PDB file of C-alpha atoms in Angstrom:
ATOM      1  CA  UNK K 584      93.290 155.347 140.087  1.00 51.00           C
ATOM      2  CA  UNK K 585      93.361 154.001 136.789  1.00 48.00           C
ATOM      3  CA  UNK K 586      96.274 152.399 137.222  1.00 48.00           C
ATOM      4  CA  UNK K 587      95.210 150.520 139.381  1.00 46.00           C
ATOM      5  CA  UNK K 588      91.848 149.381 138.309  1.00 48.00           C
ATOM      6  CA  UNK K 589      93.788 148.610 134.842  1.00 48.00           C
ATOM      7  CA  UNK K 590      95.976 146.386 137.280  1.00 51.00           C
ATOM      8  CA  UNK K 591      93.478 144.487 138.789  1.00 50.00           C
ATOM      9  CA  UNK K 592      91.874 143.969 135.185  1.00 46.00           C
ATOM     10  CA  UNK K 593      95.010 142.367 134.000  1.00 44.00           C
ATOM     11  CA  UNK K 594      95.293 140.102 137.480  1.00 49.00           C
ATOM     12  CA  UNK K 595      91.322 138.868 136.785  1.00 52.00           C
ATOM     13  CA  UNK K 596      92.482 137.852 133.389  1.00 47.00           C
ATOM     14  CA  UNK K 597      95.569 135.966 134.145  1.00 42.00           C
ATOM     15  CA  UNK K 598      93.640 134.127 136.629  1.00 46.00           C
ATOM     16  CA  UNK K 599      90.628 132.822 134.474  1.00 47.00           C
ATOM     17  CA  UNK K 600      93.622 131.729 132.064  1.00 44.00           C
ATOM     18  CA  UNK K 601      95.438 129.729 134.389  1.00 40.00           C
ATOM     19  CA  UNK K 602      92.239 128.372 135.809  1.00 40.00           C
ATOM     20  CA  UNK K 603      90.846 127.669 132.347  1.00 42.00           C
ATOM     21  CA  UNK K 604      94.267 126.030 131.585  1.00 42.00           C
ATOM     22  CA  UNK K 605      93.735 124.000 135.071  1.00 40.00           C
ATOM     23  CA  UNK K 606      90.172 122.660 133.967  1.00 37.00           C
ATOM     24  CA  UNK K 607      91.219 121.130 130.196  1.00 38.00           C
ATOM     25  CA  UNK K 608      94.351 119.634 132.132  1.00 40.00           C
ATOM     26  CA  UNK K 609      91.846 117.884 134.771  1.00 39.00           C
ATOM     27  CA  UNK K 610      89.383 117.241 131.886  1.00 40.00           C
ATOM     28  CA  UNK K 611      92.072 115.512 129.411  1.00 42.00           C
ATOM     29  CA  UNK K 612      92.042 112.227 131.822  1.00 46.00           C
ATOM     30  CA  UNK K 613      88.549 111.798 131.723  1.00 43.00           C
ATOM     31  CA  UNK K 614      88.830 111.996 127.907  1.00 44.00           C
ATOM     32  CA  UNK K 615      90.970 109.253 127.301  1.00 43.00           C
ATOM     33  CA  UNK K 616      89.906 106.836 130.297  1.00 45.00           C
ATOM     34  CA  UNK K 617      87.334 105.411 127.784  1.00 53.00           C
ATOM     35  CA  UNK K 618      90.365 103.678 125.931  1.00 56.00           C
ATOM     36  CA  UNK K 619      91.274 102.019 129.013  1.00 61.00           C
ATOM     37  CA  UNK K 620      88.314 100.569 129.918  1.00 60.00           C
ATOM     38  CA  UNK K 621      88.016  96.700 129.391  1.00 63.00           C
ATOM     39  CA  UNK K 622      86.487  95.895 126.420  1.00 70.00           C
ATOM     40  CA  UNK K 623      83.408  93.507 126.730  1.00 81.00           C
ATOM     41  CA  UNK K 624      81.573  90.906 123.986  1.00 90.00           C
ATOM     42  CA  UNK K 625      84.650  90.929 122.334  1.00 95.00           C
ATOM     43  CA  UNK K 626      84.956  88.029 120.037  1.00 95.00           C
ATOM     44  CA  UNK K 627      87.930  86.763 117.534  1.00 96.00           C
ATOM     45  CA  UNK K 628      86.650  85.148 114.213  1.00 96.00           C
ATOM     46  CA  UNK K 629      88.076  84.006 111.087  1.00 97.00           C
ATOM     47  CA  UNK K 630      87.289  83.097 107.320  1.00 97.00           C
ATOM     48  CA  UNK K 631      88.560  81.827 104.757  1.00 97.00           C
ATOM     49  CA  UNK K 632      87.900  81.863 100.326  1.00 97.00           C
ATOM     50  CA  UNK K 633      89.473  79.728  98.185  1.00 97.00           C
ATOM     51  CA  UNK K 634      89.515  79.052  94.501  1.00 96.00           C
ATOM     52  CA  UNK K 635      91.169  76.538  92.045  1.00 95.00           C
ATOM     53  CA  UNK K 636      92.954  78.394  89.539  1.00 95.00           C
ATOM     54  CA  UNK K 637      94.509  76.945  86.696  1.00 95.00           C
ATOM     55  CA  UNK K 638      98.341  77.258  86.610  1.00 95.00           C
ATOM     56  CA  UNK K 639      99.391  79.908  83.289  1.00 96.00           C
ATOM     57  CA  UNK K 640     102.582  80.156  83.659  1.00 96.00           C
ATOM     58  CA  UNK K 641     105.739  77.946  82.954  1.00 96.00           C
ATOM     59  CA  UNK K 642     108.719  78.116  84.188  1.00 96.00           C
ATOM     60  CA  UNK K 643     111.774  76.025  83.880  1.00 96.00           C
ATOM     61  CA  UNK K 644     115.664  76.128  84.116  1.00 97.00           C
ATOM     62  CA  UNK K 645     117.951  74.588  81.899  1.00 97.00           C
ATOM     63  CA  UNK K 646     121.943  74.412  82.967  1.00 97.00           C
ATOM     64  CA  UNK K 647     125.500  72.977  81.127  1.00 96.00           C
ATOM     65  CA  UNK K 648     128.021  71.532  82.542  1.00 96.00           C
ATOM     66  CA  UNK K 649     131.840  71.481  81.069  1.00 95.00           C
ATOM     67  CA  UNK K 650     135.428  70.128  82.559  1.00 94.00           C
ATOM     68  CA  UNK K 651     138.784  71.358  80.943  1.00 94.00           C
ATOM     69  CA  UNK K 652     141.966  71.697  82.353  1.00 93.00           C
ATOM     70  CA  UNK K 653     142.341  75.622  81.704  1.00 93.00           C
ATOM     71  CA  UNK K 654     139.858  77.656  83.248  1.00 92.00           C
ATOM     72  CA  UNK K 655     140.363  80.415  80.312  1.00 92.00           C
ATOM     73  CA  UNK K 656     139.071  77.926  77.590  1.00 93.00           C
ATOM     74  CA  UNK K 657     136.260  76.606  80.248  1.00 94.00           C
ATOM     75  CA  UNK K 658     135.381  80.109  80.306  1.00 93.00           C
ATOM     76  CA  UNK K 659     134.984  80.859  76.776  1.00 95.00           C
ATOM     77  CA  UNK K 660     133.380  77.211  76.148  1.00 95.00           C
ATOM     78  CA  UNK K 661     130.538  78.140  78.854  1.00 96.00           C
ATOM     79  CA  UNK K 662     130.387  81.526  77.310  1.00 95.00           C
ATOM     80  CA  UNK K 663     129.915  80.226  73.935  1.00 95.00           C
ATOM     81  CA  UNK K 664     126.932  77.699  74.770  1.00 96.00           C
ATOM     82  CA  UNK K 665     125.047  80.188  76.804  1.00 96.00           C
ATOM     83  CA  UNK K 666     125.416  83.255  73.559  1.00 96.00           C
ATOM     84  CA  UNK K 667     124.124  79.987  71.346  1.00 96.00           C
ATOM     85  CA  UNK K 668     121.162  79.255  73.793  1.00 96.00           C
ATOM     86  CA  UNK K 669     120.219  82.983  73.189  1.00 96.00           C
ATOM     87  CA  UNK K 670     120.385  83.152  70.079  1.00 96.00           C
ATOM     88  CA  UNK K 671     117.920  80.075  69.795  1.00 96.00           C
ATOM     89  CA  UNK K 672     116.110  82.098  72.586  1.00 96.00           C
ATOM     90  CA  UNK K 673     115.718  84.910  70.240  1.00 96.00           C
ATOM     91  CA  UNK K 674     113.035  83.017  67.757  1.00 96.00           C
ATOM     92  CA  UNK K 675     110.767  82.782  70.561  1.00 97.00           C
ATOM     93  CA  UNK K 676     109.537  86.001  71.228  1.00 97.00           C
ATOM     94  CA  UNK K 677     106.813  84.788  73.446  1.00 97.00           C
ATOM     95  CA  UNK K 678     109.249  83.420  75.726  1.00 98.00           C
ATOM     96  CA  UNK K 679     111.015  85.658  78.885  1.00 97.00           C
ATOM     97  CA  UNK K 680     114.667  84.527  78.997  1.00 97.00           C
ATOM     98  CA  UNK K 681     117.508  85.247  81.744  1.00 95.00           C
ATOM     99  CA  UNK K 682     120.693  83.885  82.497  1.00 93.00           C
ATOM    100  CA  UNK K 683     120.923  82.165  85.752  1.00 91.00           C
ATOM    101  CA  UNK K 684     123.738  81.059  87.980  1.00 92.00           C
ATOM    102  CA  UNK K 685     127.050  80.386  87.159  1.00 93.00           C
ATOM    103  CA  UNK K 686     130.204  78.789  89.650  1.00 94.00           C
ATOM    104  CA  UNK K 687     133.439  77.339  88.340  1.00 94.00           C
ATOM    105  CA  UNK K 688     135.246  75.596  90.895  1.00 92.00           C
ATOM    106  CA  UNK K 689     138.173  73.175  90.794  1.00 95.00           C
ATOM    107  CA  UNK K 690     138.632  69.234  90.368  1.00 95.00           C
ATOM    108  CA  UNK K 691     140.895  67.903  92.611  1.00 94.00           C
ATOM    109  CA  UNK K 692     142.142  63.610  92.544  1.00 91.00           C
ATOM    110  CA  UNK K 693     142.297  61.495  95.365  1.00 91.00           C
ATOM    111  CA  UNK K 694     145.514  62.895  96.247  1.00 90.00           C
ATOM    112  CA  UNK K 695     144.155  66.321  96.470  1.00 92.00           C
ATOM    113  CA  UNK K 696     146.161  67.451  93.253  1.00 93.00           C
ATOM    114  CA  UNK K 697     144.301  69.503  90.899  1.00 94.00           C
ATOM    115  CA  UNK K 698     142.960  67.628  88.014  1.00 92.00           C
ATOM    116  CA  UNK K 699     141.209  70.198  85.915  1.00 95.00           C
ATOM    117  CA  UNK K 700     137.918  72.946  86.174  1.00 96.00           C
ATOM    118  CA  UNK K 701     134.645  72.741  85.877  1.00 96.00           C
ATOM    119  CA  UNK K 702     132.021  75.285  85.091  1.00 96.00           C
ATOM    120  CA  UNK K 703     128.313  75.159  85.467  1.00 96.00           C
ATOM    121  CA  UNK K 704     125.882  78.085  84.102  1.00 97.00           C
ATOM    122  CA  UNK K 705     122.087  78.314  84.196  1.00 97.00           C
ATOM    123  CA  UNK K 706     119.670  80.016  81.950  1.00 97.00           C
ATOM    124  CA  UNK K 707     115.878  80.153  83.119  1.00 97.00           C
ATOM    125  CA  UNK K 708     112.697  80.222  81.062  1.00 98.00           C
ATOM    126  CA  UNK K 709     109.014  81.817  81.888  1.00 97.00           C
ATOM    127  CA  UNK K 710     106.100  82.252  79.538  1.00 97.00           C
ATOM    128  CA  UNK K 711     102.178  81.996  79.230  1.00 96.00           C
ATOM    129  CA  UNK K 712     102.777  80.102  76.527  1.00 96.00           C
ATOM    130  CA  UNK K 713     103.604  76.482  76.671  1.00 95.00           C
ATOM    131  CA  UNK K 714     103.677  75.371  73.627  1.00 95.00           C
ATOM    132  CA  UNK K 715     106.639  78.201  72.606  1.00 96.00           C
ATOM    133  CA  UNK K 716     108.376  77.158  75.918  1.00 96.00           C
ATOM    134  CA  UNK K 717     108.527  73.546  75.275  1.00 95.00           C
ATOM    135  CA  UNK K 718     109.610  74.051  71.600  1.00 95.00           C
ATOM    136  CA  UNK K 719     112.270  75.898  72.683  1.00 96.00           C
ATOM    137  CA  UNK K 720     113.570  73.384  75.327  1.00 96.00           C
ATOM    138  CA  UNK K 721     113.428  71.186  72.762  1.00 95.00           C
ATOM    139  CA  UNK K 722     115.664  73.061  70.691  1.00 95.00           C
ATOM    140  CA  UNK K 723     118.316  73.726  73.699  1.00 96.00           C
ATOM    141  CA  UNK K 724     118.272  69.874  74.630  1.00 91.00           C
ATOM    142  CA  UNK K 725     121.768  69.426  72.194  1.00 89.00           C
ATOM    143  CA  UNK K 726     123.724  71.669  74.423  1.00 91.00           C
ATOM    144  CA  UNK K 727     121.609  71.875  77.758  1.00 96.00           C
ATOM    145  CA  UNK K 728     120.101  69.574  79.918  1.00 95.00           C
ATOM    146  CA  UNK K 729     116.514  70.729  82.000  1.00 95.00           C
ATOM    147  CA  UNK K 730     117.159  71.009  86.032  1.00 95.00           C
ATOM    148  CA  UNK K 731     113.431  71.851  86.045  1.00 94.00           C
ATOM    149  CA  UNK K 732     109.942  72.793  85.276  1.00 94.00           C
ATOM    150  CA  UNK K 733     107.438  74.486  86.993  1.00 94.00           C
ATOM    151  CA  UNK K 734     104.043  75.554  86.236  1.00 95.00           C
ATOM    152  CA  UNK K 735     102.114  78.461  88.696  1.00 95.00           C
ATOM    153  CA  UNK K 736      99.656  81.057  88.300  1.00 95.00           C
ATOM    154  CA  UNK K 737     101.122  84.247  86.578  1.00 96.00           C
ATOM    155  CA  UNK K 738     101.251  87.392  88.762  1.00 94.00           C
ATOM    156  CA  UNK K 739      98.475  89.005  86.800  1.00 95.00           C
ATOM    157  CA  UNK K 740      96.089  86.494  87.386  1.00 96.00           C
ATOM    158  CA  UNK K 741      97.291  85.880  91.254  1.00 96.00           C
ATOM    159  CA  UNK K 742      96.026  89.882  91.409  1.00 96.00           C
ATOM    160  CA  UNK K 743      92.712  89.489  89.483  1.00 97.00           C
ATOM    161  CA  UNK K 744      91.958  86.255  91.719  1.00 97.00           C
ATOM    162  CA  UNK K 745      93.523  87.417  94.927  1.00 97.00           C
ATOM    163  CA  UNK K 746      91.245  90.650  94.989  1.00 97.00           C
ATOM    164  CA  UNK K 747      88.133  88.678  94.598  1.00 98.00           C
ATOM    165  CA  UNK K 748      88.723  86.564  97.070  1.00 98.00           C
ATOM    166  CA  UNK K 749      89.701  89.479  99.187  1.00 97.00           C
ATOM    167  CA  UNK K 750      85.931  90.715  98.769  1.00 98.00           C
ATOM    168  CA  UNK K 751      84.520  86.904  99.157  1.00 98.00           C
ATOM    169  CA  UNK K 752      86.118  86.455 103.006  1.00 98.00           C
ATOM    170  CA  UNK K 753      85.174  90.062 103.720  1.00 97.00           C
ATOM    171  CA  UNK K 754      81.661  88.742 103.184  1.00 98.00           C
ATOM    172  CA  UNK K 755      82.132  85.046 104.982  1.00 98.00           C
ATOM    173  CA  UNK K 756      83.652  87.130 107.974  1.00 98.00           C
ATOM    174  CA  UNK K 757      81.153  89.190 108.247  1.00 97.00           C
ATOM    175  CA  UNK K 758      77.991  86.704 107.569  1.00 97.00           C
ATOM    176  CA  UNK K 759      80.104  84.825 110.673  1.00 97.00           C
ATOM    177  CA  UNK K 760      79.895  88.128 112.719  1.00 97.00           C
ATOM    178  CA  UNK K 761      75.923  88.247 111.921  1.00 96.00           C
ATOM    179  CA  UNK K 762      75.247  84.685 113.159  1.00 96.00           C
ATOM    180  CA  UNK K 763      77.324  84.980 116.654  1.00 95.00           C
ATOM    181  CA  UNK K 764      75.239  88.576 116.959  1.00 95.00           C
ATOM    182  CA  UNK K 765      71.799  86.323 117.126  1.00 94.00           C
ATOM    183  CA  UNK K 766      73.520  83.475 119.011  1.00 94.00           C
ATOM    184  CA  UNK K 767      74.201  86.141 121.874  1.00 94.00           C
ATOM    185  CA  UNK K 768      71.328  88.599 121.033  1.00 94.00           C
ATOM    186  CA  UNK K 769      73.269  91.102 120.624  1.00 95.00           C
ATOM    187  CA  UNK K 770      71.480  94.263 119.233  1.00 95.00           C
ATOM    188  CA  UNK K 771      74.692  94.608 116.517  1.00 95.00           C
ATOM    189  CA  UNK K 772      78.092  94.550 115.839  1.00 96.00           C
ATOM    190  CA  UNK K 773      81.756  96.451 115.938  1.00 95.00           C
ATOM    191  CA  UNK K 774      84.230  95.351 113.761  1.00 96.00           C
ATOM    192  CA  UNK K 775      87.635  96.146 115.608  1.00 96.00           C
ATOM    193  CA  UNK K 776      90.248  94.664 113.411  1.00 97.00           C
ATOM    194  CA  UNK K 777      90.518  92.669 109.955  1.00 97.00           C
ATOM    195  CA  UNK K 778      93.855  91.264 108.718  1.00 97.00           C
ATOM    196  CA  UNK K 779      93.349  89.686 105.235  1.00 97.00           C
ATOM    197  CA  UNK K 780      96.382  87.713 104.258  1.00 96.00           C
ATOM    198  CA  UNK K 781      96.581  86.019 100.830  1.00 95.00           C
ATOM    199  CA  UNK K 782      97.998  82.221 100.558  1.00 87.00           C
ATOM    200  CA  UNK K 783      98.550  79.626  97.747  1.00 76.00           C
ATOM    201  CA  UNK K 784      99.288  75.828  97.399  1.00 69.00           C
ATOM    202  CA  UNK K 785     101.160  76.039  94.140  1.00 62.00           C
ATOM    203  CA  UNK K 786     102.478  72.410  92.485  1.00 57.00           C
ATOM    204  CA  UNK K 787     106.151  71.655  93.139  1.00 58.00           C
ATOM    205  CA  UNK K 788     108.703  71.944  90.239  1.00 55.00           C
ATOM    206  CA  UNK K 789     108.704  68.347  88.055  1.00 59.00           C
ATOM    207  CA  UNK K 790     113.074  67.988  88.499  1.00 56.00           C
ATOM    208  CA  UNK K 791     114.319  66.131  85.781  1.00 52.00           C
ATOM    209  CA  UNK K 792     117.887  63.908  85.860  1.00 44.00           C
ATOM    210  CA  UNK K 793     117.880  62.321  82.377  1.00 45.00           C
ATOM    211  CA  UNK K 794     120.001  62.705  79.240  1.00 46.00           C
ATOM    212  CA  UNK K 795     119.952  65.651  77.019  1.00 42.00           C
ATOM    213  CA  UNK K 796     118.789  63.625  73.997  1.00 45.00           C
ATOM    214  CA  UNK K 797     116.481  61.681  75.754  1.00 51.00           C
ATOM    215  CA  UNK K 798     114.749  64.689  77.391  1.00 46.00           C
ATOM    216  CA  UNK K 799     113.973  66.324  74.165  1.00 45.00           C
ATOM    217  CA  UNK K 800     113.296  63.400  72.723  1.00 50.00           C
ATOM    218  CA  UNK K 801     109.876  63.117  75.927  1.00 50.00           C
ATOM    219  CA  UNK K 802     109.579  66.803  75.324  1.00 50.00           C
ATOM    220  CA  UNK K 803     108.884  66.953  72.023  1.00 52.00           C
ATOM    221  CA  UNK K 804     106.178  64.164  72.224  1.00 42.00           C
ATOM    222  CA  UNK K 805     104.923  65.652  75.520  1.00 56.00           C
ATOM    223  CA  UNK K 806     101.832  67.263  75.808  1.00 64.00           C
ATOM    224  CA  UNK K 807     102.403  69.875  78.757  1.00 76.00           C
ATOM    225  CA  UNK K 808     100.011  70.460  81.309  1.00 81.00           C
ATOM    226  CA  UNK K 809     100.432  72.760  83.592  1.00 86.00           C
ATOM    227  CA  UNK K 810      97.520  71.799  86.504  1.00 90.00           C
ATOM    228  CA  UNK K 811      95.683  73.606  89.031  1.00 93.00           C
ATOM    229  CA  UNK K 812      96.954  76.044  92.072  1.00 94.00           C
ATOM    230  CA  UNK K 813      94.858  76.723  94.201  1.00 94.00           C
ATOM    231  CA  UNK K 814      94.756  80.284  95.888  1.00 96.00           C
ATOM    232  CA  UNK K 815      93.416  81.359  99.469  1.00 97.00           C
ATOM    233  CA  UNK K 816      92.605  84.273 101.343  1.00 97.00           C
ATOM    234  CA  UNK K 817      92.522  84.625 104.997  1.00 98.00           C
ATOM    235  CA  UNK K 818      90.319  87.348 107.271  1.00 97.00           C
ATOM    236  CA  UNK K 819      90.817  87.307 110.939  1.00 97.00           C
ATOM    237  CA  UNK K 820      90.232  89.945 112.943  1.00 97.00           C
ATOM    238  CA  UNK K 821      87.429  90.721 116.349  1.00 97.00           C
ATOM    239  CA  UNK K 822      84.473  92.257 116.577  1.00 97.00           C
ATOM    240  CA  UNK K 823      82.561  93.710 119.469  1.00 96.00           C
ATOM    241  CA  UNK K 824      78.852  92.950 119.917  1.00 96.00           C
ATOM    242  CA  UNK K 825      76.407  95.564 121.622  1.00 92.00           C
TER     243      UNK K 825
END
């Protein structure tokens, strides 16, 4: 007799389980059919902040350029100018410098014969300071000739500014979100999604095609100035009025 009422215990239990199991599964669609319904008052918006920042940085690259007729001595020619720019490098502390790209290829006539080699190395320049930089262009003018300078905002400053603005067209995105909430009447707002995406309208590099003496010669009476950038940030995103 126990037996069996133990039995019929264990069959009540099993049942409430499965039935208990039955209700969440039927419940579970109810619970996420609110993501599928259509969202109304949704609106898309967007604002921007801007600022005129004043370029910090300077950057330029300075290249050589030598023919032979044995690639070995081209070589050690190229290799010799470039360990000279360093060392001149080396007196201005304030100054980053890297080498840049370097190709030899050969020189053929105009009956495709080979004439000779040429070799063509790079070294680049970047610094806050632009009196330093310029000095020492100057001083590399004898053996190298400037491809190009460019002035932009340092990466340290782009930061500083960039999270600023950041906060500013959080603010302009959100006083826009305010004024279409009384243009509708709404009672208040949502905000769905932001996207803030930083920009900047940075000068193009000054490219130079003169003379090695007469470029130091304007660089040494230049007075360098590096101009404005100016920097952006963008919110867009949708809100959903109530």
């Amino acid at each position: 007799m126990k037996n069996i009422k133990s039995h019929s215990f264990i069959q009540r239990a099993i049942y409430s389980t499965v039935l208990a199991g039955s209700l969440v599964g039927l419940s579970a669609p109810a619970a996420f059919a609110d993501t599928d319904k259509p969202q109304y008052r949704l609106i898309q918006l967007q604002a921007d902040a801007t600022r005129e920042v004043t370029n910090n940085q300077m950057e330029a690259v300075l290249f050589t350029e030598l023919n032979s007729n044995s690639p070995t001595s081209l070589s050690q020619d190229i290799t010799r100018t470039l360990n000279e720019a360093m060392r001149q490098a080396a007196k201005y502390p304030q100054v980053k410098v890297s080498t840049g790209a370097q190709s030899t290829y050969p020189i053929y006539d105009d009956k495709n014969k080979l004439k000779g080699w040429r070799a063509r190395a790079q070294i680049e320049l970047k610094s806050t300071d632009f009196k330093a930089t310029s000095d020492l262009i100057a001083a590399l003018q004898d053996k190298m000739q400037v491809q190009s300078i460019n002035f932009s905002v340092s990466d340290d400053e782009r930061k500083r500014v960039e999270n600023e603005l950041m906060v500013e067209a959080s603010q302009a995105f959100q006083q826009r979100a305010r004024l279409l909430q009384q243009s509708w009447q709404a009672s208040g707002y949502e905000l769905v999604s932001l996207d803030l995406n930083a920009m900047n309208n940075e000068r193009p590099p000054i490219m130079y095609a003169m003379k090695a003496r007469d470029a130091a010669a304007s660089m040494e009476s230049q007075n360098v100035q590096g101009g404005n950038s100016q920097l952006r940030v963008n919110a867009s995103g949708s809100v959903q009025l109530r």
